[in-house]
mmCIF file of C-alpha atoms in Angstrom:
data_model
loop_
_atom_site.group_PDB
_atom_site.id
_atom_site.type_symbol
_atom_site.label_atom_id
_atom_site.label_comp_id
_atom_site.label_asym_id
_atom_site.label_seq_id
_atom_site.Cartn_x
_atom_site.Cartn_y
_atom_site.Cartn_z
ATOM 1 C CA ALA A 21 111.086 56.727 29.186
ATOM 2 C CA GLN A 22 110.796 58.726 32.345
ATOM 3 C CA SER A 23 107.618 60.224 33.739
ATOM 4 C CA VAL A 24 106.327 61.955 36.836
ATOM 5 C CA THR A 25 102.897 61.767 38.412
ATOM 6 C CA GLN A 26 101.750 64.329 40.944
ATOM 7 C CA LEU A 27 98.672 63.267 42.854
ATOM 8 C CA GLY A 28 96.263 66.160 43.255
ATOM 9 C CA SER A 29 96.289 69.210 41.046
ATOM 10 C CA HIS A 30 95.103 71.307 44.003
ATOM 11 C CA VAL A 31 95.888 70.842 47.691
ATOM 12 C CA SER A 32 94.547 73.016 50.505
ATOM 13 C CA VAL A 33 95.981 73.091 54.011
ATOM 14 C CA SER A 34 95.421 75.360 56.960
ATOM 15 C CA GLU A 35 98.142 77.745 58.056
ATOM 16 C CA GLY A 36 100.341 75.899 60.544
ATOM 17 C CA ALA A 37 99.306 72.456 59.314
ATOM 18 C CA LEU A 38 101.496 69.818 57.681
ATOM 19 C CA VAL A 39 102.088 70.172 53.963
ATOM 20 C CA LEU A 40 102.320 66.932 51.960
ATOM 21 C CA LEU A 41 102.613 67.018 48.175
ATOM 22 C CA ARG A 42 102.851 63.634 46.515
ATOM 23 C CA CYS A 43 105.127 62.673 43.644
ATOM 24 C CA ASN A 44 105.717 59.303 42.027
ATOM 25 C CA TYR A 45 108.150 58.728 39.213
ATOM 26 C CA SER A 46 108.894 56.156 36.577
ATOM 27 C CA SER A 47 112.464 55.599 35.478
ATOM 28 C CA SER A 48 114.478 52.675 34.149
ATOM 29 C CA VAL A 49 117.622 53.971 35.839
ATOM 30 C CA PRO A 50 118.236 55.552 39.256
ATOM 31 C CA PRO A 51 117.025 59.087 38.631
ATOM 32 C CA TYR A 52 117.836 62.549 39.779
ATOM 33 C CA LEU A 53 114.739 64.073 41.395
ATOM 34 C CA PHE A 54 113.744 67.689 41.915
ATOM 35 C CA TRP A 55 111.056 69.863 43.398
ATOM 36 C CA TYR A 56 110.547 73.328 41.919
ATOM 37 C CA VAL A 57 108.200 76.083 43.092
ATOM 38 C CA GLN A 58 106.590 78.671 40.853
ATOM 39 C CA TYR A 59 105.131 81.848 42.284
ATOM 40 C CA PRO A 60 102.716 83.864 40.118
ATOM 41 C CA ASN A 61 104.445 85.632 37.245
ATOM 42 C CA GLN A 62 107.830 84.341 38.339
ATOM 43 C CA GLY A 63 110.208 81.701 37.059
ATOM 44 C CA LEU A 64 110.639 78.299 38.591
ATOM 45 C CA GLN A 65 112.848 78.141 41.651
ATOM 46 C CA LEU A 66 114.575 75.007 42.876
ATOM 47 C CA LEU A 67 113.371 73.899 46.316
ATOM 48 C CA LEU A 68 115.532 70.797 46.630
ATOM 49 C CA LYS A 69 117.059 67.951 44.684
ATOM 50 C CA TYR A 70 118.160 64.378 45.158
ATOM 51 C CA THR A 71 121.122 63.069 43.202
ATOM 52 C CA THR A 72 122.927 60.471 45.295
ATOM 53 C CA GLY A 73 123.595 59.744 48.938
ATOM 54 C CA ALA A 74 121.226 60.545 51.768
ATOM 55 C CA THR A 75 117.648 59.876 50.783
ATOM 56 C CA LEU A 76 116.167 62.595 52.996
ATOM 57 C CA VAL A 77 116.853 65.906 51.335
ATOM 58 C CA LYS A 78 116.362 69.282 52.964
ATOM 59 C CA GLY A 79 115.627 72.337 50.892
ATOM 60 C CA ILE A 80 114.838 75.995 51.228
ATOM 61 C CA ASN A 81 111.950 77.489 53.194
ATOM 62 C CA GLY A 82 111.703 74.489 55.521
ATOM 63 C CA PHE A 83 110.756 71.954 52.860
ATOM 64 C CA GLU A 84 112.141 68.447 52.666
ATOM 65 C CA ALA A 85 111.587 65.337 50.572
ATOM 66 C CA GLU A 86 112.481 61.693 50.906
ATOM 67 C CA PHE A 87 113.528 59.466 48.048
ATOM 68 C CA LYS A 88 111.938 56.036 48.484
ATOM 69 C CA LYS A 89 113.154 53.709 45.765
ATOM 70 C CA SER A 90 110.858 50.857 46.781
ATOM 71 C CA GLU A 91 107.841 53.112 46.403
ATOM 72 C CA THR A 92 109.228 55.136 43.464
ATOM 73 C CA SER A 93 108.197 58.220 45.390
ATOM 74 C CA PHE A 94 109.655 61.617 46.242
ATOM 75 C CA HIS A 95 106.986 63.314 48.354
ATOM 76 C CA LEU A 96 107.480 66.906 49.515
ATOM 77 C CA THR A 97 106.705 67.874 53.094
ATOM 78 C CA LYS A 98 106.818 70.862 55.398
ATOM 79 C CA PRO A 99 105.845 70.611 59.071
ATOM 80 C CA SER A 100 104.012 73.915 59.314
ATOM 81 C CA ALA A 101 102.502 75.804 56.388
ATOM 82 C CA HIS A 102 102.851 79.565 55.979
ATOM 83 C CA MET A 103 100.686 81.823 53.884
ATOM 84 C CA SER A 104 103.736 82.578 51.772
ATOM 85 C CA ASP A 105 103.907 78.913 50.711
ATOM 86 C CA ALA A 106 100.909 79.352 48.409
ATOM 87 C CA ALA A 107 102.268 78.595 44.935
ATOM 88 C CA GLU A 108 102.509 75.935 42.230
ATOM 89 C CA TYR A 109 104.864 73.045 42.962
ATOM 90 C CA PHE A 110 106.432 70.832 40.337
ATOM 91 C CA CYS A 111 108.115 67.488 40.834
ATOM 92 C CA ALA A 112 110.653 66.582 38.170
ATOM 93 C CA VAL A 113 113.014 63.807 37.141
ATOM 94 C CA SER A 114 116.107 63.562 34.978
ATOM 95 C CA ASP A 115 118.187 60.671 33.707
ATOM 96 C CA PRO A 116 121.780 60.840 34.994
ATOM 97 C CA SER A 117 123.014 59.087 31.871
ATOM 98 C CA GLY A 118 121.057 61.329 29.536
ATOM 99 C CA ASP A 119 121.376 64.871 28.270
ATOM 100 C CA ASP A 120 120.248 66.671 31.411
ATOM 101 C CA LYS A 121 116.744 67.534 30.293
ATOM 102 C CA ILE A 122 114.170 67.558 33.064
ATOM 103 C CA ILE A 123 110.784 65.872 32.822
ATOM 104 C CA PHE A 124 108.211 67.744 34.893
ATOM 105 C CA GLY A 125 104.971 66.642 36.459
ATOM 106 C CA LYS A 126 101.808 68.623 35.821
ATOM 107 C CA GLY A 127 102.107 70.485 39.074
ATOM 108 C CA THR A 128 100.170 70.866 42.310
ATOM 109 C CA ARG A 129 98.749 74.207 43.342
ATOM 110 C CA LEU A 130 99.035 74.654 47.093
ATOM 111 C CA HIS A 131 96.412 76.806 48.806
ATOM 112 C CA ILE A 132 96.925 77.964 52.381
ATOM 113 C CA LEU A 133 93.779 78.572 54.400
ATOM 114 C CA PRO A 134 93.908 81.205 57.172
ATOM 115 C CA GLY B 16 121.927 90.975 36.140
ATOM 116 C CA ALA B 17 122.414 87.953 38.322
ATOM 117 C CA GLY B 18 119.671 85.737 36.911
ATOM 118 C CA VAL B 19 118.340 84.421 33.631
ATOM 119 C CA SER B 20 116.460 87.072 31.707
ATOM 120 C CA GLN B 21 113.991 86.662 28.870
ATOM 121 C CA SER B 22 112.473 89.120 26.452
ATOM 122 C CA PRO B 23 109.875 90.061 25.641
ATOM 123 C CA ARG B 24 107.914 89.099 28.734
ATOM 124 C CA TYR B 25 104.661 89.160 26.778
ATOM 125 C CA LYS B 26 104.052 88.754 23.078
ATOM 126 C CA VAL B 27 100.800 88.852 21.152
ATOM 127 C CA ALA B 28 100.991 87.585 17.595
ATOM 128 C CA LYS B 29 98.487 87.120 14.843
ATOM 129 C CA ARG B 30 98.212 83.627 13.468
ATOM 130 C CA GLY B 31 100.786 83.185 10.737
ATOM 131 C CA GLN B 32 103.272 85.710 12.084
ATOM 132 C CA ASP B 33 106.854 84.820 12.956
ATOM 133 C CA VAL B 34 108.112 85.483 16.493
ATOM 134 C CA ALA B 35 111.534 85.485 18.131
ATOM 135 C CA LEU B 36 112.021 84.955 21.842
ATOM 136 C CA ARG B 37 115.296 85.832 23.508
ATOM 137 C CA CYS B 38 117.068 84.264 26.464
ATOM 138 C CA ASP B 39 120.050 85.736 28.284
ATOM 139 C CA PRO B 40 121.470 83.006 30.512
ATOM 140 C CA ILE B 41 123.601 83.533 33.575
ATOM 141 C CA SER B 42 127.055 84.560 32.417
ATOM 142 C CA GLY B 43 129.381 81.608 31.963
ATOM 143 C CA HIS B 44 126.704 78.945 32.113
ATOM 144 C CA VAL B 45 127.451 76.105 29.739
ATOM 145 C CA SER B 46 124.028 74.527 29.400
ATOM 146 C CA LEU B 47 120.864 76.205 28.146
ATOM 147 C CA PHE B 48 117.393 74.723 27.904
ATOM 148 C CA TRP B 49 114.077 75.813 26.419
ATOM 149 C CA TYR B 50 110.765 74.569 27.806
ATOM 150 C CA GLN B 51 107.156 75.179 26.798
ATOM 151 C CA GLN B 52 104.526 75.501 29.524
ATOM 152 C CA ALA B 53 100.917 75.355 28.428
ATOM 153 C CA LEU B 54 98.216 76.709 30.710
ATOM 154 C CA GLY B 55 97.698 74.430 33.701
ATOM 155 C CA GLN B 56 100.527 72.101 32.716
ATOM 156 C CA GLY B 57 104.097 71.508 33.744
ATOM 157 C CA PRO B 58 106.962 72.696 31.566
ATOM 158 C CA GLU B 59 107.804 70.443 28.634
ATOM 159 C CA PHE B 60 111.300 70.150 27.223
ATOM 160 C CA LEU B 61 111.922 71.657 23.807
ATOM 161 C CA THR B 62 115.660 71.782 23.193
ATOM 162 C CA TYR B 63 119.100 71.797 24.855
ATOM 163 C CA PHE B 64 122.395 73.523 24.091
ATOM 164 C CA GLN B 65 125.813 72.835 25.482
ATOM 165 C CA ASN B 66 127.734 75.989 24.650
ATOM 166 C CA GLU B 67 126.847 76.669 20.999
ATOM 167 C CA ALA B 68 126.053 73.058 20.143
ATOM 168 C CA GLN B 69 122.424 72.025 20.030
ATOM 169 C CA LEU B 70 122.642 68.529 21.469
ATOM 170 C CA ASP B 71 118.963 67.691 21.701
ATOM 171 C CA LYS B 72 116.029 69.152 19.816
ATOM 172 C CA SER B 73 113.716 66.220 20.255
ATOM 173 C CA GLY B 74 111.072 68.275 22.017
ATOM 174 C CA LEU B 75 110.523 70.837 19.278
ATOM 175 C CA PRO B 76 106.902 70.251 18.222
ATOM 176 C CA SER B 77 107.331 70.948 14.529
ATOM 177 C CA ASP B 78 109.755 72.291 11.949
ATOM 178 C CA ARG B 79 108.231 75.728 12.549
ATOM 179 C CA PHE B 80 110.268 75.869 15.751
ATOM 180 C CA PHE B 81 113.938 76.737 15.535
ATOM 181 C CA ALA B 82 116.476 77.600 18.239
ATOM 182 C CA GLU B 83 120.015 78.889 18.085
ATOM 183 C CA ARG B 84 122.846 79.902 20.388
ATOM 184 C CA PRO B 85 125.546 80.972 17.960
ATOM 185 C CA GLU B 86 128.151 82.253 20.422
ATOM 186 C CA GLY B 87 127.351 79.976 23.298
ATOM 187 C CA SER B 88 125.645 82.642 25.378
ATOM 188 C CA VAL B 89 122.402 84.337 24.268
ATOM 189 C CA SER B 90 119.823 82.054 22.690
ATOM 190 C CA THR B 91 116.861 82.759 20.458
ATOM 191 C CA LEU B 92 113.802 80.575 19.979
ATOM 192 C CA LYS B 93 112.045 81.334 16.721
ATOM 193 C CA ILE B 94 108.559 80.222 15.813
ATOM 194 C CA GLN B 95 107.526 80.587 12.205
ATOM 195 C CA ARG B 96 103.927 80.895 11.006
ATOM 196 C CA THR B 97 102.543 80.847 14.532
ATOM 197 C CA GLN B 98 99.426 78.833 15.264
ATOM 198 C CA GLN B 99 96.953 79.171 18.130
ATOM 199 C CA GLU B 100 98.274 75.987 19.717
ATOM 200 C CA ASP B 101 101.646 77.709 20.106
ATOM 201 C CA SER B 102 100.141 79.924 22.820
ATOM 202 C CA ALA B 103 102.061 79.125 25.995
ATOM 203 C CA VAL B 104 104.756 80.379 28.318
ATOM 204 C CA TYR B 105 108.230 79.707 26.964
ATOM 205 C CA LEU B 106 110.800 79.175 29.690
ATOM 206 C CA CYS B 107 114.541 79.346 29.378
ATOM 207 C CA ALA B 108 116.910 77.786 31.908
ATOM 208 C CA SER B 109 120.667 77.655 32.243
ATOM 209 C CA SER B 110 123.075 75.614 34.333
ATOM 210 C CA PRO B 111 126.762 76.136 35.031
ATOM 211 C CA LEU B 112 128.036 72.802 33.765
ATOM 212 C CA ALA B 113 126.835 69.818 31.819
ATOM 213 C CA GLY B 114 125.504 67.074 34.027
ATOM 214 C CA GLY B 115 122.010 66.295 35.190
ATOM 215 C CA GLN B 116 122.800 66.937 38.819
ATOM 216 C CA GLU B 117 123.421 70.588 38.120
ATOM 217 C CA THR B 118 120.699 72.976 39.170
ATOM 218 C CA GLN B 119 118.867 74.638 36.316
ATOM 219 C CA TYR B 120 118.121 78.313 36.861
ATOM 220 C CA PHE B 121 114.947 79.488 35.176
ATOM 221 C CA GLY B 122 114.033 82.820 33.679
ATOM 222 C CA PRO B 123 110.601 84.412 34.193
ATOM 223 C CA GLY B 124 109.365 83.207 30.824
ATOM 224 C CA THR B 125 107.817 84.783 27.752
ATOM 225 C CA ARG B 126 104.042 84.502 27.584
ATOM 226 C CA LEU B 127 103.021 84.096 23.936
ATOM 227 C CA LEU B 128 99.424 84.555 22.851
ATOM 228 C CA VAL B 129 98.546 83.750 19.255
ATOM 229 C CA LEU B 130 95.255 85.186 18.068
#
């Protein structure tokens, strides 16, 4: 069975500082990995995904994540936080040999301090 | 519209009532998913359709939950005899093809409150 663990339900960073949201996964097969963002009263929006190939994945809004198989991690980073980055972030995993359903972590709420 | 739409956006039901939640996926999308998101939690998978076929319903919490997609486009999630623990946001997502690498596009959700 697959699972996702997001370390820290709340993370606060100052505007302009590095954003680091941690995600570790458990999977018996090489997974597909995703980061989604959820703004208040809006649906989830895909930030980036890893399927195969290059392990450093770049997404929208300046975010990127690196797939590290040895660490079973897929941490999300952004060099410089903006106020508009305040939202809930979800790491997720799916099984390429399965039926496409996504298993989500519990989410990390990112707060940006002025 | 260009995105996934869901209706109603908010629903208040008395315990024991039946509710029906609608999802309009992006036109032409083959795959459709339903997720349940409890307060402070991540979305949890409920069920999956490929066209009109329901290929996985392993996440439906009880036999009170029923989903259909009869013509392979619009889908309805029905909850019979609602209970307070059914209170959550119900999210619908669609993707253009089958295959886990495909991006799922999410609707805004229906927030259900059972009193």
